[in-house]
Amino acid sequence: MNAHQSLAIGQPIERCEAISPAAAEPDAMVRFASISKTYPAYRGKPGVNALQNIDFAIPRGSITGVIGRSGAGKSSLVRLINGLEKPTTGRVVVDGRDISALAGRELRLAQRSIGMIFQHFNLLSSRTAADNIALPLEIAGWAKADIKARVTELLALVGIADKHDRYPSELSGGQKQRVGIARALATRPSVLLSDEATSALDPQTTRAILDLLANINRELGVTIVLITHEMSVVRQLARDVVVLDAGHVVESGHVADIFTHPKHPITQSFLAEVTGDSLPVSLASRIVAEPSAAGQAVIRLQVRGAGVGDTLVARLARELGLDVSLLAARIDEIGGQHVGSLVLGIPLGISGGEDAVARTLAFLSQHQFSAEHLGYVA
Ligand SMILES: Nc1ncnc2c1ncn2[C@@H]1O[C@H](COP(=O)(O)OP(=O)(O)OP(=O)(O)O)[C@@H](O)[C@H]1O
Ligand SMILES: [Mg+2]
C-alpha cells in the first residue's frame, strides 16, 4: 500500500506517473532517444561533452521543468528540440517528427511549430511591439491583413493590447517578455520552449509571467518546456521535472514526487533553496545540538497531501505512544498537489528520550517519509 494513502485517511492521493522512458511513452510531444551532444574541440580549446545518455519523453500538453546548475546542459537540450543544434548521437523526435534529421526548408517549416522565449527577450529595438510579433508571420509569408488580425489577437492574449505601437525601450521587462511570448506563439506552435525566460525579472513580474504561461498551456494546450536554475519556478508552474547535472539526467518525474522524495544530492540542494525557509526564525534560533531533560527533539519531514500532518501526529501518538507536537508546518500547492514540510517536536522527558527519536525516525522511514533530525529545543 502507498504510505501516503495509509496516512492521509479520507484524502485521495493522486498516483503520479513519472516521466516515462522514451521508448515507452506513446503520447510524447518531445522524445530524446539515446542523445549525446559533444561540441568539438577547436583552436586548441578541448571538446565539451555537454549531454550524455539522454533518454526521456516530454508528455504532450504538459509543462515540464528542466532544472540544472550553470553549464549542466539545459540550453544545449533546448537547442536540440528546435533543431538549432544536431545531436552527436541519438534522435530528437518532436511531435512525431525526427527534427534532428531535418535540414533546410523542411527544418524551417518544422521550427514554426516550436516557439521559443529567452531570458533577454531578443526583441528588435527598431520595431514596435506589434511589428516584433509580426516578424515570424512575415517570414512565414502570411498576408498583411491576416498578420494585422493575428497580431491584435496575440497582443490581447498576452495582456498588452495597449502597447501595440510601443518600442521595446518604452516597455518594462515584464511587458517585453509578453511581446516575446506573443511572438513565440504567432505561428501557433505546439511546443513553447522557455530558456530562463523569467531570470531577468523581479519576483512579482516572474509570478505574472508564469501565470500567463500556465493560462497558455491550459487554454491553447501548448506543451511548455521550462528551462530554469530556480526550483521556485518549477514549483509554481511545472507538473513534471527533469534534473540535469553535468550533462546527465540525474532525476526525473512528477514535481510532487521529486519535492517529497528528492534522491539526488543536486535535487536536494535545489529543494533546500525553496524549502529552507520552512523553519520559522523563532524556532530555528532555539535549536541546539544537545538534548535537555525536559526538552524536545526536533524532526523535519517532507509530506504530501492535505491533512497528512494531523493524521501523522495522531498516528505517532497512537502507534508509538508519543506525545508529539507540531512545531511548524508549511504546505504549498505544487504540481497540483499539496506538498510541504512539517516540523515535529518529540518530548524527551516523558517518552523515553533518545529512543523516542530513533523510533520516530524508523516509523517515518518505514512509511517512506524523508525526515531529518535537526536537533533539540529546551
Ligand atoms: N557552442 C558551444 N561550443 C562549445 N561548448 C559549448 C557550446 N555551447 C555550450 N557549450 C558547453 O556545453 C556545456 C553545457 O552548456 P549549456 O549552455 O547547455 O549549459 P546551461 O545549463 O544552459 O548553462 P547556463 O545555466 O549557464 O545557461 C558547457 O560546458 C558549455 O560551456
Ligand atoms: Mg543556458
Short mmCIF file of C-alpha atoms and ligand atoms in Angstrom, two decimals:
data_model
loop_
_atom_site.label_atom_id
_atom_site.label_comp_id
_atom_site.label_asym_id
_atom_site.label_seq_id
_atom_site.Cartn_x
_atom_site.Cartn_y
_atom_site.Cartn_z
CA MET A 1 0.00 0.00 0.00
CA ASN A 2 1.09 3.54 -0.63
CA ALA A 3 2.36 5.02 2.62
CA HIS A 4 0.83 8.39 1.94
CA GLN A 5 -2.57 6.88 1.33
CA SER A 6 -2.38 5.00 4.59
CA LEU A 7 -1.62 8.20 6.45
CA ALA A 8 -3.87 10.65 4.67
CA ILE A 9 -7.12 8.99 5.65
CA GLY A 10 -10.08 10.27 3.70
CA GLN A 11 -7.77 12.17 1.40
CA PRO A 12 -7.40 10.55 -2.00
CA ILE A 13 -3.86 10.93 -3.24
CA GLU A 14 -3.43 11.06 -6.97
CA ARG A 15 -0.98 8.49 -8.27
CA CYS A 16 1.80 10.20 -10.12
CA GLU A 17 3.32 8.79 -13.24
CA ALA A 18 6.97 9.61 -13.60
CA ILE A 19 8.18 10.83 -16.97
CA SER A 20 8.46 7.59 -18.90
CA PRO A 21 11.49 6.34 -20.70
CA ALA A 22 11.35 7.49 -24.31
CA ALA A 23 10.51 4.13 -25.78
CA ALA A 24 7.51 3.53 -23.52
CA GLU A 25 5.84 6.93 -23.94
CA PRO A 26 3.26 6.80 -26.71
CA ASP A 27 1.95 10.37 -26.43
CA ALA A 28 5.18 12.27 -26.19
CA MET A 29 5.48 15.76 -27.63
CA VAL A 30 9.26 15.62 -27.37
CA ARG A 31 11.27 12.43 -27.18
CA PHE A 32 15.00 12.22 -26.59
CA ALA A 33 16.35 8.84 -27.66
CA SER A 34 19.95 7.94 -26.73
CA ILE A 35 21.08 11.55 -27.11
CA SER A 36 24.58 12.77 -26.63
CA LYS A 37 25.96 16.16 -27.63
CA THR A 38 29.66 16.88 -27.92
CA TYR A 39 30.90 20.28 -29.01
CA PRO A 40 34.08 19.57 -30.97
CA ALA A 41 37.49 20.89 -30.00
CA TYR A 42 38.64 23.91 -31.92
CA ARG A 43 41.58 26.36 -31.91
CA GLY A 44 43.24 24.47 -29.10
CA LYS A 45 40.12 24.50 -26.91
CA PRO A 46 39.10 20.99 -25.82
CA GLY A 47 35.79 19.46 -26.89
CA VAL A 48 32.88 19.51 -24.43
CA ASN A 49 30.58 16.58 -23.68
CA ALA A 50 27.52 18.74 -22.99
CA LEU A 51 24.91 15.92 -22.87
CA GLN A 52 25.22 12.16 -22.40
CA ASN A 53 22.78 9.22 -22.36
CA ILE A 54 19.70 11.42 -22.52
CA ASP A 55 16.53 9.31 -22.76
CA PHE A 56 13.25 10.79 -21.73
CA ALA A 57 9.95 11.99 -23.11
CA ILE A 58 8.02 15.18 -22.51
CA PRO A 59 4.29 14.40 -22.42
CA ARG A 60 2.01 16.22 -24.86
CA GLY A 61 0.23 19.11 -23.19
CA SER A 62 2.47 19.11 -20.11
CA ILE A 63 4.55 21.80 -18.52
CA THR A 64 7.93 20.20 -17.90
CA GLY A 65 10.67 21.92 -15.97
CA VAL A 66 14.31 21.24 -16.82
CA ILE A 67 16.47 22.34 -13.92
CA GLY A 68 20.22 22.34 -13.51
CA ARG A 69 23.19 24.44 -12.49
CA SER A 70 25.04 26.66 -14.94
CA GLY A 71 26.74 24.51 -17.56
CA ALA A 72 24.55 21.46 -16.85
CA GLY A 73 23.45 21.35 -20.50
CA LYS A 74 19.98 22.93 -20.32
CA SER A 75 20.35 25.30 -23.25
CA SER A 76 22.01 22.58 -25.30
CA LEU A 77 18.94 20.44 -24.64
CA VAL A 78 16.51 23.13 -25.86
CA ARG A 79 18.60 23.87 -28.93
CA LEU A 80 18.28 20.18 -29.83
CA ILE A 81 14.48 20.45 -29.56
CA ASN A 82 14.23 23.30 -32.04
CA GLY A 83 16.91 21.90 -34.31
CA LEU A 84 19.39 24.76 -33.79
CA GLU A 85 21.90 22.07 -32.82
CA LYS A 86 22.21 18.50 -34.07
CA PRO A 87 22.82 15.68 -31.58
CA THR A 88 26.15 13.87 -31.81
CA THR A 89 24.30 10.58 -31.32
CA GLY A 90 20.63 9.70 -31.00
CA ARG A 91 17.39 11.29 -32.18
CA VAL A 92 15.11 14.08 -31.02
CA VAL A 93 11.53 13.47 -32.08
CA VAL A 94 9.20 16.47 -31.83
CA ASP A 95 5.50 15.91 -32.45
CA GLY A 96 6.23 12.64 -34.20
CA ARG A 97 8.99 14.05 -36.45
CA ASP A 98 12.72 13.43 -36.12
CA ILE A 99 13.85 17.05 -36.02
CA SER A 100 17.49 16.01 -35.81
CA ALA A 101 17.22 14.57 -39.32
CA LEU A 102 15.76 17.71 -40.94
CA ALA A 103 17.62 20.46 -42.75
CA GLY A 104 16.93 23.50 -44.94
CA ARG A 105 13.32 24.32 -45.78
CA GLU A 106 11.97 21.21 -44.03
CA LEU A 107 13.69 22.23 -40.81
CA ARG A 108 12.44 25.84 -41.09
CA LEU A 109 8.87 24.62 -41.56
CA ALA A 110 9.16 22.30 -38.56
CA GLN A 111 10.57 25.16 -36.47
CA ARG A 112 7.33 27.13 -36.98
CA SER A 113 5.63 24.68 -34.67
CA ILE A 114 8.26 25.25 -31.95
CA GLY A 115 8.16 28.67 -30.26
CA MET A 116 10.91 29.97 -28.03
CA ILE A 117 11.27 32.69 -25.41
CA PHE A 118 14.53 33.98 -23.95
CA GLN A 119 15.98 35.48 -20.81
CA HIS A 120 16.82 38.78 -22.52
CA PHE A 121 13.68 38.78 -24.70
CA ASN A 122 15.66 39.17 -28.00
CA LEU A 123 13.31 41.83 -29.41
CA LEU A 124 14.30 44.06 -32.32
CA SER A 125 14.71 47.55 -30.87
CA SER A 126 13.83 49.22 -34.19
CA ARG A 127 10.42 47.54 -34.34
CA THR A 128 7.29 48.25 -32.31
CA ALA A 129 5.71 45.55 -30.12
CA ALA A 130 3.24 44.79 -32.93
CA ASP A 131 5.96 44.60 -35.57
CA ASN A 132 8.12 42.34 -33.41
CA ILE A 133 5.18 39.96 -33.08
CA ALA A 134 4.52 40.20 -36.82
CA LEU A 135 8.06 39.16 -37.75
CA PRO A 136 7.66 35.35 -37.76
CA LEU A 137 4.39 35.76 -39.68
CA GLU A 138 6.11 37.90 -42.32
CA ILE A 139 8.83 35.24 -42.62
CA ALA A 140 6.16 32.56 -42.96
CA GLY A 141 4.63 34.56 -45.82
CA TRP A 142 1.30 35.48 -44.24
CA ALA A 143 -0.90 38.10 -45.99
CA LYS A 144 -0.79 41.63 -44.50
CA ALA A 145 -4.42 41.63 -43.34
CA ASP A 146 -4.03 38.23 -41.67
CA ILE A 147 -0.89 39.41 -39.88
CA LYS A 148 -2.69 42.52 -38.60
CA ALA A 149 -5.59 40.49 -37.21
CA ARG A 150 -3.31 37.85 -35.67
CA VAL A 151 -1.07 40.45 -34.01
CA THR A 152 -4.08 42.21 -32.45
CA GLU A 153 -5.30 38.86 -31.13
CA LEU A 154 -1.85 38.00 -29.71
CA LEU A 155 -1.39 41.36 -28.00
CA ALA A 156 -4.73 40.83 -26.25
CA LEU A 157 -3.83 37.23 -25.37
CA VAL A 158 -0.68 38.34 -23.52
CA GLY A 159 -2.43 41.29 -21.86
CA ILE A 160 -0.75 44.25 -23.59
CA ALA A 161 -3.33 45.31 -26.20
CA ASP A 162 -2.50 48.95 -25.40
CA LYS A 163 1.23 48.54 -26.24
CA HIS A 164 0.72 47.94 -29.96
CA ASP A 165 2.86 50.89 -31.10
CA ARG A 166 5.42 50.93 -28.28
CA TYR A 167 9.08 50.25 -28.92
CA PRO A 168 10.98 47.80 -26.65
CA SER A 169 12.78 50.73 -24.97
CA GLU A 170 9.37 52.01 -23.85
CA LEU A 171 8.35 48.71 -22.22
CA SER A 172 9.06 47.18 -18.81
CA GLY A 173 10.83 43.81 -18.57
CA GLY A 174 7.54 42.02 -17.98
CA GLN A 175 5.91 43.76 -20.97
CA LYS A 176 8.91 42.90 -23.15
CA GLN A 177 8.60 39.25 -22.18
CA ARG A 178 4.87 39.40 -23.04
CA VAL A 179 5.88 40.60 -26.52
CA GLY A 180 8.38 37.73 -26.66
CA ILE A 181 5.66 35.24 -25.71
CA ALA A 182 3.23 36.67 -28.30
CA ARG A 183 5.94 36.45 -30.96
CA ALA A 184 6.73 32.85 -29.98
CA LEU A 185 3.05 31.91 -30.25
CA ALA A 186 2.40 33.75 -33.52
CA THR A 187 2.64 30.74 -35.83
CA ARG A 188 0.51 28.61 -33.45
CA PRO A 189 3.27 26.28 -32.27
CA SER A 190 2.55 23.05 -30.44
CA VAL A 191 5.63 23.46 -28.21
CA LEU A 192 6.87 26.53 -26.38
CA LEU A 193 10.47 26.48 -25.17
CA SER A 194 11.37 28.88 -22.38
CA ASP A 195 15.09 29.29 -21.65
CA GLU A 196 15.37 31.18 -18.33
CA ALA A 197 12.56 33.45 -19.50
CA THR A 198 11.94 34.88 -16.04
CA SER A 199 15.54 35.06 -14.81
CA ALA A 200 15.84 38.78 -15.61
CA LEU A 201 12.53 39.68 -13.91
CA ASP A 202 11.65 40.59 -10.32
CA PRO A 203 9.67 38.03 -8.27
CA GLN A 204 6.29 39.70 -8.77
CA THR A 205 6.72 40.02 -12.54
CA THR A 206 8.05 36.45 -12.65
CA ARG A 207 4.85 35.27 -10.99
CA ALA A 208 2.69 37.18 -13.51
CA ILE A 209 4.63 35.76 -16.48
CA LEU A 210 4.45 32.22 -15.07
CA ASP A 211 0.68 32.68 -14.59
CA LEU A 212 0.42 33.75 -18.22
CA LEU A 213 2.35 30.65 -19.33
CA ALA A 214 0.04 28.46 -17.22
CA ASN A 215 -3.00 30.02 -18.96
CA ILE A 216 -1.46 29.49 -22.37
CA ASN A 217 -0.83 25.84 -21.53
CA ARG A 218 -4.36 25.38 -20.24
CA GLU A 219 -6.23 27.30 -22.90
CA LEU A 220 -4.17 26.61 -26.02
CA GLY A 221 -2.88 23.16 -24.99
CA VAL A 222 0.68 24.19 -25.86
CA THR A 223 3.33 21.90 -24.37
CA ILE A 224 5.77 24.03 -22.39
CA VAL A 225 9.41 23.15 -21.71
CA LEU A 226 10.68 25.38 -18.97
CA ILE A 227 14.44 25.71 -18.58
CA THR A 228 15.45 27.19 -15.26
CA HIS A 229 18.00 27.12 -12.46
CA GLU A 230 15.32 28.04 -9.90
CA MET A 231 13.26 25.39 -8.15
CA SER A 232 10.70 28.06 -7.23
CA VAL A 233 9.88 28.42 -10.95
CA VAL A 234 9.47 24.65 -11.29
CA ARG A 235 7.34 24.60 -8.15
CA GLN A 236 4.99 27.29 -9.40
CA LEU A 237 4.45 26.05 -12.91
CA ALA A 238 5.62 22.57 -13.79
CA ARG A 239 3.95 19.20 -13.39
CA ASP A 240 6.99 17.18 -14.43
CA VAL A 241 10.62 17.92 -13.80
CA VAL A 242 13.94 16.72 -15.20
CA VAL A 243 17.07 17.43 -13.15
CA LEU A 244 20.22 17.79 -15.25
CA ASP A 245 23.73 17.72 -13.87
CA ALA A 246 26.95 17.71 -15.87
CA GLY A 247 25.12 16.59 -19.00
CA HIS A 248 23.22 13.73 -17.35
CA VAL A 249 19.60 13.39 -16.25
CA VAL A 250 20.09 12.61 -12.57
CA GLU A 251 16.43 12.52 -11.61
CA SER A 252 13.07 12.96 -13.32
CA GLY A 253 9.41 12.56 -12.53
CA HIS A 254 6.34 14.26 -11.18
CA VAL A 255 7.17 17.50 -9.38
CA ALA A 256 5.20 16.50 -6.29
CA ASP A 257 7.15 13.20 -6.07
CA ILE A 258 10.51 14.87 -6.50
CA PHE A 259 9.68 17.55 -3.96
CA THR A 260 8.75 15.00 -1.33
CA HIS A 261 11.39 12.37 -2.14
CA PRO A 262 14.40 14.03 -3.76
CA LYS A 263 17.01 11.29 -4.29
CA HIS A 264 19.98 13.00 -5.86
CA PRO A 265 22.12 15.48 -3.85
CA ILE A 266 21.75 18.07 -6.64
CA THR A 267 17.96 17.86 -6.40
CA GLN A 268 18.20 18.10 -2.63
CA SER A 269 20.29 21.23 -2.86
CA PHE A 270 17.83 22.84 -5.30
CA LEU A 271 15.00 21.99 -2.93
CA ALA A 272 16.83 23.40 0.06
CA GLU A 273 16.66 26.76 -1.71
CA VAL A 274 12.87 26.72 -1.75
CA THR A 275 12.08 24.78 1.42
CA GLY A 276 14.93 26.14 3.53
CA ASP A 277 12.67 28.93 4.75
CA SER A 278 10.14 26.46 6.12
CA LEU A 279 11.73 26.73 9.55
CA PRO A 280 10.47 29.88 11.29
CA VAL A 281 13.32 32.04 12.60
CA SER A 282 11.85 31.92 16.10
CA LEU A 283 12.20 28.14 16.06
CA ALA A 284 15.50 27.91 14.15
CA SER A 285 17.20 30.21 16.65
CA ARG A 286 16.22 27.93 19.55
CA ILE A 287 17.54 24.67 18.09
CA VAL A 288 20.67 23.33 19.82
CA ALA A 289 22.82 20.24 19.34
CA GLU A 290 22.47 18.76 22.85
CA PRO A 291 19.25 17.42 24.42
CA SER A 292 17.98 18.69 27.77
CA ALA A 293 15.83 16.69 30.20
CA ALA A 294 12.51 18.47 29.70
CA GLY A 295 13.16 19.43 26.09
CA GLN A 296 12.04 18.16 22.71
CA ALA A 297 13.82 16.63 19.74
CA VAL A 298 13.09 18.48 16.50
CA ILE A 299 12.40 16.42 13.38
CA ARG A 300 11.59 17.88 9.99
CA LEU A 301 9.93 15.85 7.26
CA GLN A 302 8.50 16.34 3.80
CA VAL A 303 4.82 15.49 3.33
CA ARG A 304 2.34 15.25 0.52
CA GLY A 305 -1.45 15.53 0.56
CA ALA A 306 -3.76 17.83 2.52
CA GLY A 307 -4.35 16.70 6.08
CA VAL A 308 -1.29 14.46 6.25
CA GLY A 309 0.17 16.46 9.12
CA ASP A 310 -2.72 16.00 11.55
CA THR A 311 -3.11 12.33 10.68
CA LEU A 312 0.58 11.75 11.15
CA VAL A 313 0.68 13.37 14.58
CA ALA A 314 -2.33 11.28 15.63
CA ARG A 315 -0.71 8.06 14.38
CA LEU A 316 2.59 8.76 16.12
CA ALA A 317 0.67 9.31 19.33
CA ARG A 318 -1.39 6.16 18.91
CA GLU A 319 1.16 3.72 17.48
CA LEU A 320 4.31 4.84 19.25
CA GLY A 321 2.73 6.29 22.36
CA LEU A 322 4.47 9.61 21.75
CA ASP A 323 3.04 12.96 22.72
CA VAL A 324 4.22 14.62 19.54
CA SER A 325 3.62 18.29 18.88
CA LEU A 326 3.59 20.16 15.59
CA LEU A 327 6.19 22.94 15.93
CA ALA A 328 5.84 24.32 12.40
CA ALA A 329 4.20 23.43 9.12
CA ARG A 330 4.25 24.76 5.64
CA ILE A 331 2.09 23.37 2.84
CA ASP A 332 2.23 24.61 -0.75
CA GLU A 333 0.37 23.55 -3.83
CA ILE A 334 2.97 22.04 -6.14
CA GLY A 335 2.26 20.24 -9.39
CA GLY A 336 -1.44 20.37 -8.44
CA GLN A 337 -0.86 18.65 -5.09
CA HIS A 338 -0.34 19.73 -1.53
CA VAL A 339 3.31 19.39 -0.67
CA GLY A 340 5.14 20.76 2.30
CA SER A 341 7.23 20.22 5.33
CA LEU A 342 6.33 19.60 8.95
CA VAL A 343 8.49 20.17 11.98
CA LEU A 344 7.67 17.81 14.83
CA GLY A 345 8.61 18.13 18.47
CA ILE A 346 9.25 14.80 20.23
CA PRO A 347 9.23 15.22 24.03
CA LEU A 348 12.31 13.61 25.58
CA GLY A 349 11.46 13.63 29.29
CA ILE A 350 8.25 11.67 29.44
CA SER A 351 8.62 9.47 26.40
CA GLY A 352 11.94 7.74 26.69
CA GLY A 353 14.45 10.29 25.42
CA GLU A 354 16.71 9.35 22.54
CA ASP A 355 14.83 6.11 21.99
CA ALA A 356 11.77 8.17 21.04
CA VAL A 357 13.77 9.94 18.32
CA ALA A 358 15.05 6.65 16.91
CA ARG A 359 11.57 5.12 16.96
CA THR A 360 10.04 8.18 15.28
CA LEU A 361 12.68 8.21 12.53
CA ALA A 362 12.21 4.46 11.99
CA PHE A 363 8.44 4.89 11.78
CA LEU A 364 8.78 7.74 9.26
CA SER A 365 11.33 5.88 7.19
CA GLN A 366 9.13 2.77 7.19
CA HIS A 367 6.34 4.93 5.76
CA GLN A 368 8.71 6.47 3.19
CA PHE A 369 8.84 9.98 4.54
CA SER A 370 12.18 11.70 4.17
CA ALA A 371 12.89 13.04 7.63
CA GLU A 372 15.85 14.66 9.35
CA HIS A 373 16.69 15.18 12.99
CA LEU A 374 17.54 18.89 13.28
CA GLY A 375 18.50 18.99 16.97
CA TYR A 376 16.74 19.89 20.21
CA VAL A 377 14.80 22.70 21.81
CA ALA A 378 14.68 23.23 25.56
N1 LIG B 1 28.52 26.32 -28.86
C1 LIG B 1 29.25 25.74 -27.91
N2 LIG B 1 30.53 25.35 -28.14
C2 LIG B 1 31.27 24.75 -27.22
N3 LIG B 1 30.84 24.45 -25.97
C3 LIG B 1 29.58 24.81 -25.67
C4 LIG B 1 28.70 25.47 -26.61
N4 LIG B 1 27.51 25.69 -26.00
C5 LIG B 1 27.62 25.21 -24.77
N5 LIG B 1 28.86 24.67 -24.55
C6 LIG B 1 29.32 24.00 -23.32
O1 LIG B 1 28.42 22.93 -23.05
C7 LIG B 1 28.14 22.83 -21.67
C8 LIG B 1 26.65 23.00 -21.44
O2 LIG B 1 26.29 24.34 -21.79
P1 LIG B 1 24.80 24.86 -21.78
O3 LIG B 1 24.80 26.23 -22.34
O4 LIG B 1 23.93 23.86 -22.43
O5 LIG B 1 24.51 24.88 -20.21
P2 LIG B 1 23.31 25.56 -19.39
O6 LIG B 1 22.82 24.50 -18.45
O7 LIG B 1 22.32 26.16 -20.33
O8 LIG B 1 24.05 26.68 -18.57
P3 LIG B 1 23.52 28.14 -18.09
O9 LIG B 1 22.63 27.90 -16.90
O10 LIG B 1 24.78 28.85 -17.70
O11 LIG B 1 22.81 28.78 -19.24
C9 LIG B 1 29.00 23.89 -21.00
O12 LIG B 1 30.18 23.29 -20.57
C10 LIG B 1 29.27 24.88 -22.11
O13 LIG B 1 30.48 25.56 -21.90
MG MG B 2 21.66 28.10 -20.63
#
